Coordinates of C-alpha atoms and ligand atoms in Angstrom, one line a residue:
M1 CA 52.7 6.9 -13.7
K2 CA 52.4 7.2 -16.7
I3 CA 53.8 4.6 -19.6
Y4 CA 53.8 5.3 -23.5
A5 CA 54.2 2.2 -25.0
D6 CA 52.4 2.4 -28.2
H7 CA 54.9 3.9 -30.6
A8 CA 53.8 1.4 -33.3
A9 CA 50.7 3.5 -33.6
T10 CA 52.4 6.9 -33.3
T11 CA 55.2 8.7 -31.6
K12 CA 55.9 11.9 -30.0
L13 CA 57.2 14.9 -31.9
D14 CA 61.0 15.2 -31.6
I15 CA 61.9 18.4 -30.5
D16 CA 64.6 19.4 -32.4
A17 CA 62.4 19.3 -35.2
F18 CA 59.2 21.1 -33.1
E19 CA 61.7 23.8 -33.1
A20 CA 62.5 23.6 -36.5
M21 CA 58.9 23.9 -37.6
K22 CA 58.3 27.0 -35.7
K23 CA 59.8 29.4 -37.9
Y24 CA 57.7 27.9 -40.8
L25 CA 54.3 28.3 -39.1
L26 CA 55.5 32.1 -37.8
E27 CA 58.1 33.5 -39.8
E28 CA 59.0 32.0 -43.0
Y29 CA 54.9 30.8 -44.0
G30 CA 55.0 32.3 -48.0
N31 CA 53.9 30.1 -50.4
A32 CA 56.3 28.0 -51.6
S33 CA 55.3 28.3 -55.2
Q34 CA 55.1 31.9 -55.0
P35 CA 58.1 33.5 -57.4
Y36 CA 58.9 36.7 -54.8
S37 CA 62.0 36.7 -52.8
F38 CA 59.1 36.3 -49.3
S39 CA 58.7 32.6 -50.5
R40 CA 62.4 31.9 -51.3
T41 CA 63.1 30.7 -47.3
P42 CA 60.1 28.0 -47.9
K43 CA 61.1 27.1 -51.0
A44 CA 64.3 26.7 -50.3
A45 CA 63.5 24.4 -47.3
L46 CA 61.5 22.3 -49.4
K47 CA 64.1 21.3 -51.3
S48 CA 66.6 20.8 -48.3
A49 CA 64.4 18.5 -46.8
R50 CA 63.4 16.7 -50.0
E51 CA 67.2 16.2 -50.1
I52 CA 67.5 15.0 -46.8
I53 CA 65.1 12.8 -47.0
A54 CA 66.1 11.1 -50.3
K55 CA 69.9 10.6 -48.4
C56 CA 68.0 8.7 -45.7
I57 CA 67.3 6.2 -48.2
N58 CA 69.8 6.7 -50.8
A59 CA 67.4 8.0 -53.0
A60 CA 67.5 11.2 -55.6
P61 CA 66.1 14.5 -54.7
E62 CA 63.4 14.2 -57.4
E63 CA 62.4 11.2 -56.3
I64 CA 60.7 11.9 -53.2
F65 CA 57.3 13.5 -53.3
F66 CA 55.5 15.2 -50.1
T67 CA 52.2 13.8 -48.8
S68 CA 49.5 13.6 -46.3
G69 CA 51.4 10.2 -44.9
G70 CA 51.2 6.3 -45.4
T71 CA 47.6 6.6 -46.4
E72 CA 47.4 8.2 -49.0
S73 CA 51.0 7.7 -50.1
D74 CA 49.6 4.3 -50.0
N75 CA 46.4 4.9 -51.9
W76 CA 48.6 6.7 -54.7
A77 CA 50.5 3.7 -55.5
I78 CA 48.1 1.0 -55.5
K79 CA 45.1 3.0 -57.3
S80 CA 47.4 5.1 -59.7
T81 CA 49.4 1.9 -61.2
A82 CA 46.0 0.0 -61.8
L83 CA 44.5 3.5 -63.7
I84 CA 47.6 3.1 -65.7
Y85 CA 47.9 -0.9 -66.9
G86 CA 44.1 -1.2 -67.1
N87 CA 42.3 -3.8 -65.7
N88 CA 43.9 -6.9 -67.8
R89 CA 47.0 -6.5 -65.5
A90 CA 46.9 -7.6 -62.0
T91 CA 48.3 -6.5 -58.7
I92 CA 49.2 -9.0 -55.9
T93 CA 49.5 -8.0 -52.0
S94 CA 49.5 -9.7 -49.0
Q95 CA 46.6 -10.7 -46.4
I96 CA 48.6 -8.6 -43.4
E97 CA 49.1 -5.5 -45.1
H98 CA 47.7 -2.2 -43.2
H99 CA 44.0 -1.0 -44.1
A100 CA 45.6 1.4 -45.6
I101 CA 46.7 -0.7 -48.6
L102 CA 43.9 -3.6 -48.3
H103 CA 41.2 -1.6 -48.4
A104 CA 43.1 1.0 -51.4
C105 CA 42.6 -3.1 -53.2
H106 CA 39.3 -4.0 -52.1
A107 CA 38.5 -0.2 -53.9
V108 CA 40.3 -1.1 -57.5
E109 CA 38.7 -4.1 -57.2
R110 CA 35.0 -2.6 -57.3
M111 CA 36.4 -1.2 -60.4
G112 CA 37.0 -4.3 -61.7
Y113 CA 41.2 -4.7 -61.2
P114 CA 42.1 -7.6 -60.6
V115 CA 43.9 -8.2 -57.2
T116 CA 45.5 -11.4 -55.3
Y117 CA 45.8 -11.4 -51.5
I118 CA 48.9 -14.3 -50.8
P119 CA 49.1 -15.8 -47.4
V120 CA 51.6 -15.8 -45.3
D121 CA 53.5 -18.5 -43.1
C122 CA 52.9 -18.7 -39.0
Y123 CA 55.5 -16.0 -38.7
G124 CA 53.8 -13.8 -41.2
V125 CA 56.7 -14.1 -43.2
V126 CA 55.8 -13.8 -47.2
R127 CA 57.9 -16.4 -48.8
P128 CA 59.6 -15.8 -51.4
K129 CA 58.1 -19.4 -53.0
T130 CA 54.2 -18.0 -52.5
L131 CA 55.1 -15.5 -54.4
K132 CA 56.9 -17.1 -57.2
D133 CA 53.8 -19.8 -57.3
T134 CA 50.8 -16.7 -57.7
I135 CA 53.0 -14.0 -60.1
S136 CA 52.4 -14.0 -63.4
Y137 CA 53.4 -12.3 -66.7
N138 CA 50.5 -10.5 -66.4
T139 CA 51.5 -8.9 -62.8
K140 CA 51.7 -5.1 -63.4
L141 CA 52.1 -4.4 -59.5
V142 CA 53.6 -6.1 -56.4
S143 CA 53.2 -4.6 -52.9
I144 CA 54.2 -6.2 -49.4
M145 CA 54.8 -4.1 -46.6
F146 CA 58.6 -4.0 -45.9
A147 CA 57.3 -4.9 -42.0
N148 CA 54.2 -5.3 -40.0
N149 CA 52.8 -2.9 -37.5
E150 CA 50.9 -5.4 -35.2
I151 CA 53.8 -7.9 -34.6
G152 CA 56.7 -6.7 -36.7
T153 CA 58.1 -9.0 -39.2
I154 CA 60.1 -7.9 -41.3
E155 CA 59.5 -9.2 -44.8
P156 CA 62.0 -10.6 -47.3
I157 CA 62.1 -7.3 -49.3
R158 CA 64.9 -8.0 -51.9
E159 CA 64.1 -11.7 -53.1
L160 CA 60.1 -10.1 -53.1
C161 CA 61.5 -7.6 -55.3
D162 CA 63.5 -9.8 -57.8
I163 CA 60.7 -11.8 -58.9
A164 CA 58.4 -9.3 -59.3
H165 CA 61.1 -7.3 -61.4
Q166 CA 61.5 -10.7 -63.2
Y167 CA 58.4 -11.3 -64.1
G168 CA 58.5 -7.2 -65.3
A169 CA 56.2 -6.4 -62.6
L170 CA 56.6 -2.9 -60.2
F171 CA 57.5 -3.2 -56.4
H172 CA 56.2 -1.2 -54.3
T173 CA 56.3 -1.4 -50.2
D174 CA 54.8 0.0 -47.5
A175 CA 57.6 0.7 -45.2
V176 CA 55.8 2.8 -42.9
Q177 CA 56.9 0.7 -39.6
A178 CA 60.6 0.4 -40.9
I179 CA 61.6 3.5 -41.9
G180 CA 63.7 5.2 -39.2
H181 CA 63.8 2.5 -37.2
V182 CA 65.7 -0.2 -39.1
K183 CA 68.4 0.7 -42.1
V184 CA 66.7 1.1 -45.9
D185 CA 68.4 1.8 -49.3
V186 CA 66.0 1.3 -52.0
K187 CA 68.1 1.8 -54.6
D188 CA 70.2 -1.5 -52.9
L189 CA 67.1 -3.6 -52.5
G190 CA 65.5 -2.5 -56.0
I191 CA 62.1 -1.1 -54.8
D192 CA 60.4 1.2 -57.1
M193 CA 58.0 2.8 -55.0
L194 CA 58.0 3.5 -51.0
S195 CA 55.7 5.3 -48.7
A196 CA 56.5 6.8 -45.7
S197 CA 55.2 8.5 -42.6
A198 CA 56.6 10.9 -40.2
H199 CA 54.7 10.3 -37.3
K200 CA 56.2 7.0 -36.8
F201 CA 59.5 8.4 -36.4
N202 CA 59.0 11.2 -34.4
G203 CA 58.1 13.6 -37.0
P204 CA 54.8 15.1 -37.5
K205 CA 51.6 14.0 -38.0
G206 CA 49.8 14.1 -41.1
V207 CA 52.5 14.3 -43.7
G208 CA 55.0 12.0 -45.1
F209 CA 56.4 10.6 -48.5
L210 CA 56.3 8.0 -51.4
Y211 CA 59.6 7.3 -52.7
L212 CA 59.2 6.4 -57.1
K213 CA 61.8 5.6 -58.4
S214 CA 62.7 7.7 -61.5
K215 CA 60.8 7.0 -64.7
T216 CA 58.4 4.7 -62.7
P217 CA 55.0 5.3 -64.7
L218 CA 52.0 6.6 -62.2
T219 CA 49.7 9.7 -62.5
P220 CA 49.2 11.9 -60.0
Y221 CA 46.8 11.5 -57.1
V222 CA 46.0 14.7 -56.6
D223 CA 45.0 16.9 -59.8
G224 CA 45.2 20.9 -60.0
G225 CA 48.6 22.8 -58.9
A226 CA 52.5 22.5 -60.1
Q227 CA 53.5 21.2 -56.9
E228 CA 55.5 17.9 -56.4
F229 CA 56.8 18.1 -60.1
G230 CA 53.0 18.4 -61.1
M231 CA 52.4 14.8 -59.2
R232 CA 51.0 15.8 -55.9
A233 CA 48.5 19.1 -56.0
G234 CA 48.4 21.3 -53.3
T235 CA 50.6 24.4 -51.4
E236 CA 52.8 22.2 -49.4
N237 CA 53.2 21.6 -45.9
V238 CA 56.2 23.4 -45.4
A239 CA 56.9 23.0 -41.4
S240 CA 55.9 19.9 -41.4
I241 CA 57.9 18.8 -44.3
V242 CA 60.8 20.5 -42.8
A243 CA 60.4 18.9 -39.6
M244 CA 59.9 15.3 -41.2
A245 CA 62.8 15.3 -42.8
V246 CA 64.7 16.9 -38.7
A247 CA 63.3 14.0 -37.4
L248 CA 64.2 11.0 -39.9
E249 CA 67.8 12.0 -40.4
K250 CA 68.0 12.1 -36.3
S251 CA 66.1 8.7 -36.3
C252 CA 68.3 7.7 -38.7
R253 CA 71.3 8.3 -37.6
R254 CA 70.7 6.5 -33.6
I255 CA 69.1 3.4 -35.5
D256 CA 72.2 1.0 -33.8
D257 CA 72.0 2.6 -30.3
A258 CA 67.8 2.4 -30.6
T259 CA 68.1 -0.7 -31.7
N260 CA 70.3 -2.0 -28.7
H261 CA 68.2 -0.3 -26.2
L262 CA 64.7 -1.8 -27.9
L263 CA 66.0 -4.8 -27.5
A264 CA 66.9 -4.4 -23.8
L265 CA 63.8 -3.0 -23.2
E266 CA 62.3 -6.0 -24.6
E267 CA 64.8 -8.5 -23.0
V268 CA 63.1 -7.0 -19.5
L269 CA 60.5 -7.7 -20.3
L270 CA 59.7 -11.4 -21.7
D271 CA 62.2 -12.4 -19.0
D272 CA 60.3 -10.7 -16.0
L273 CA 57.2 -12.8 -17.7
Q274 CA 58.4 -16.1 -18.1
K275 CA 60.4 -15.9 -14.6
A276 CA 56.7 -15.1 -12.9
G277 CA 55.4 -18.4 -15.1
I278 CA 53.0 -16.6 -17.4
D279 CA 51.8 -18.9 -20.0
F280 CA 52.2 -16.8 -23.5
I281 CA 53.5 -16.8 -26.8
R282 CA 55.2 -14.2 -28.9
N283 CA 54.1 -13.1 -32.1
G284 CA 56.5 -12.6 -35.5
S285 CA 59.5 -13.6 -36.8
A286 CA 62.8 -13.5 -35.9
N287 CA 63.7 -10.6 -37.9
K288 CA 61.6 -8.1 -36.5
I289 CA 61.6 -4.0 -36.1
P290 CA 63.1 -3.7 -32.5
G291 CA 60.5 -2.8 -30.1
I292 CA 57.2 -4.3 -31.2
L293 CA 56.3 -7.0 -29.3
S294 CA 52.7 -8.9 -30.2
L295 CA 52.2 -11.3 -27.0
S296 CA 49.2 -13.8 -26.8
F297 CA 48.2 -14.3 -23.7
K298 CA 46.8 -17.9 -22.9
H299 CA 43.0 -17.8 -22.0
A300 CA 43.5 -13.7 -21.4
Q301 CA 41.2 -11.2 -23.1
G302 CA 43.2 -8.6 -24.9
E303 CA 40.6 -5.6 -24.6
M304 CA 40.5 -6.4 -20.8
L305 CA 44.2 -6.2 -20.6
L306 CA 44.0 -2.9 -22.5
H307 CA 42.0 -1.6 -19.9
R308 CA 43.2 -2.8 -17.0
L309 CA 46.8 -1.6 -18.3
D310 CA 45.3 1.5 -19.4
L311 CA 44.0 1.8 -15.5
M312 CA 47.4 1.4 -14.3
G313 CA 48.4 4.5 -16.3
I314 CA 49.9 2.1 -19.4
S315 CA 49.2 2.8 -22.5
V316 CA 49.3 -0.3 -25.4
S317 CA 47.5 -1.7 -27.8
T318 CA 45.9 -5.0 -29.3
G319 CA 46.1 -5.5 -32.7
S320 CA 46.8 -2.6 -35.0
A321 CA 45.2 1.1 -33.4
C322 CA 42.5 0.2 -36.7
D323 CA 41.3 -2.8 -35.4
S324 CA 41.5 -1.3 -31.3
Q325 CA 37.5 -1.2 -31.1
N326 CA 37.1 -4.7 -32.5
T327 CA 37.1 -8.0 -30.2
Q328 CA 37.7 -10.3 -33.5
L329 CA 41.2 -11.5 -34.0
S330 CA 42.6 -9.0 -36.5
H331 CA 43.3 -10.2 -40.3
V332 CA 46.8 -10.4 -39.1
L333 CA 46.6 -12.7 -36.3
S334 CA 44.3 -14.5 -38.5
A335 CA 46.5 -15.0 -41.2
I336 CA 49.4 -16.4 -38.8
N337 CA 46.8 -18.6 -37.3
V338 CA 47.4 -18.1 -33.7
L339 CA 45.8 -20.5 -31.7
E340 CA 42.6 -19.5 -30.3
E341 CA 43.3 -19.9 -26.8
Y342 CA 45.7 -17.4 -26.9
G343 CA 44.7 -15.6 -29.7
Y344 CA 42.2 -13.3 -28.3
G345 CA 45.0 -12.5 -25.4
T346 CA 46.9 -10.9 -27.4
I347 CA 48.0 -7.1 -27.0
R348 CA 51.0 -5.1 -28.9
I349 CA 53.4 -3.4 -26.7
S350 CA 55.6 -1.3 -29.1
F351 CA 58.5 0.5 -27.2
G352 CA 59.9 4.0 -27.8
H353 CA 63.9 4.8 -27.4
E354 CA 62.6 7.2 -25.1
N355 CA 61.2 4.5 -22.9
T356 CA 63.3 2.6 -19.8
I357 CA 64.1 -0.5 -18.3
E358 CA 62.2 0.9 -15.2
E359 CA 59.1 1.6 -17.0
S360 CA 59.7 -2.3 -19.3
R361 CA 59.6 -3.7 -15.9
Y362 CA 56.8 -1.4 -14.3
I363 CA 54.6 -3.0 -17.4
A364 CA 55.8 -6.5 -16.6
A365 CA 54.5 -6.1 -13.6
A366 CA 51.3 -4.8 -13.8
I367 CA 51.0 -7.5 -16.8
I368 CA 51.7 -10.4 -13.9
K369 CA 49.3 -8.6 -11.7
I370 CA 46.5 -8.6 -14.0
L371 CA 46.9 -12.2 -14.8
K372 CA 47.8 -14.2 -11.9
Ligands
PLP1 N1 50.5 1.5 -43.1 C1 51.1 1.0 -42.1 C2 52.1 -0.5 -41.7 C3 50.9 1.7 -40.8 O1 51.3 1.3 -40.3 C4 50.1 3.0 -40.8 C5 49.9 3.6 -39.6 O2 49.1 2.7 -38.6 C6 50.0 3.3 -41.7 C7 50.4 2.4 -42.8 C8 48.6 4.9 -42.1 O3 49.4 5.7 -41.8 P1 49.1 7.2 -41.4 O4 48.8 6.9 -40.1 O5 50.3 8.4 -41.8 O6 48.1 7.6 -42.7

């Protein structure tokens, strides 16, 4: 049996998304920026994809900018905001962000722009009070992830966004793990910028978007042609953008059903482990992305578990995908102060809507077999 349970790392391309993109690779391959009739269809497809994606997060189409994915969108938000405001205004982010944010922040620090990395509580929640105690009228940007990729914790985005605005700062969120999995309404939450990546919601790899609230000041990230309203140059990846729109619309439509299914998968696995008397803790908050299970097993080795499960045909990860070569406690597990005797025995199981109850049972049985 082969079981893929690492959907927080990436997901399988949705079949309808795949079918939708074929036409723009083989037939309607015209450059969307050209004025002739051969480019009319790809141009219309881009427009339609932008409208569909905007609708999914309650944005306006002209507020959606296509990028190569979450990493690019994060870098754009962090670096361009720093450049616009100069080094007398500061950025605040959290200690548990993805490396796309943390390393972009380190880069702007090296250029002389101040960044503060605020701590989280033991559930991985950025407490609004912590932000309040740190922010000042000198803050230009607060960037806090919507949901954490290792432990699934969903952050109190509305409160954090309100605090940023009270101090005249912009609010950006890396919503790569949230979009398509939980409902996200940018207008209702008041978000100024949001990053998303198609391959986390059954879209293709290498494509994503940045939501940029209308009139928010930001410099272009990639200079060149006039694509993406002059903000992100480069010939558009029409086929992938079309597939991303199909995948996102489908994901958003099935959020409630998928949530129920994913919670059932979690319950079965946790139940079986508990019944077998396995000593483990589950990391993260109660308000989390359905399907992401960060489990720390007492006196176990996460790396050993990963490889033993792999030999049994099961794909899971330790911490985040980026840390899989790393035997140290991930920055997220360190930030939430997981007890050492548990921390090193951490694996992340992330279910997708395609996983079955039988698969969940099989994973639990495999873990029990390895640990007993
Ligand atoms: N942000 C978060 C929270 C992620 O989980 C990831 C991917 O793992 C990224 C950013 C990077 O996205 P991409 O793979 O599209 O560059």
